[in-house]
Amino acid sequence: MRELTQLLQSARAYRGRIIAALVAMVVYAAGSGLLAWLLKPIVDGLTAVTEQNVRDVALLILLAYFLKGAGSYVSSFLMADVGQRVVLAAHRDDRAG
């Protein structure tokens, strides 16, 4: 339990990065929700298919996939970065004392 407490105290210095990673996770979740919402009419069968509807839905689907990709990348990058920094700080603390 002591190690977990030390780990959480070390991570406190990187609150900003952790919050940014959480925001990126919310962006990923929003992209997933948007994608499901956009695909529902396609699966249910579009009632009025027009060229404009297809173009708009296609662009929104691309946007949803972009949001998912960006959110996933940013959250993974930041969480890995925080993890490596915490481990490095713990390693330095062990060597110093």
Phi, psi and omega in degrees: 000328180297322180295320179296318178297317178298318180298315180294323177293322178293323181288340181302328180294343183248031181305318182300316179293322179294318178296319177298321178295321178295321176297319178296324176295323177294321177298317177299315179296321178296320177297320178295316178295318178298319179298315178298318180295322180287326183278341181303311179297329180291317179292319180287341182100113181294136181281315180236094181273118174233164180298322180294318178299314181297317180296314180297314181295320179297317179294320179293325176295318176299319177297317180298316178294324176297315179299316179298314181296314180295316179297317180295314181297310184295316181294319178296316180298311184292320180293321176295320179298314179297316179301315180293322179293321179294317179295318178298316179296320178295321178296316179296320179296321179294320181288326182284328185230000000 
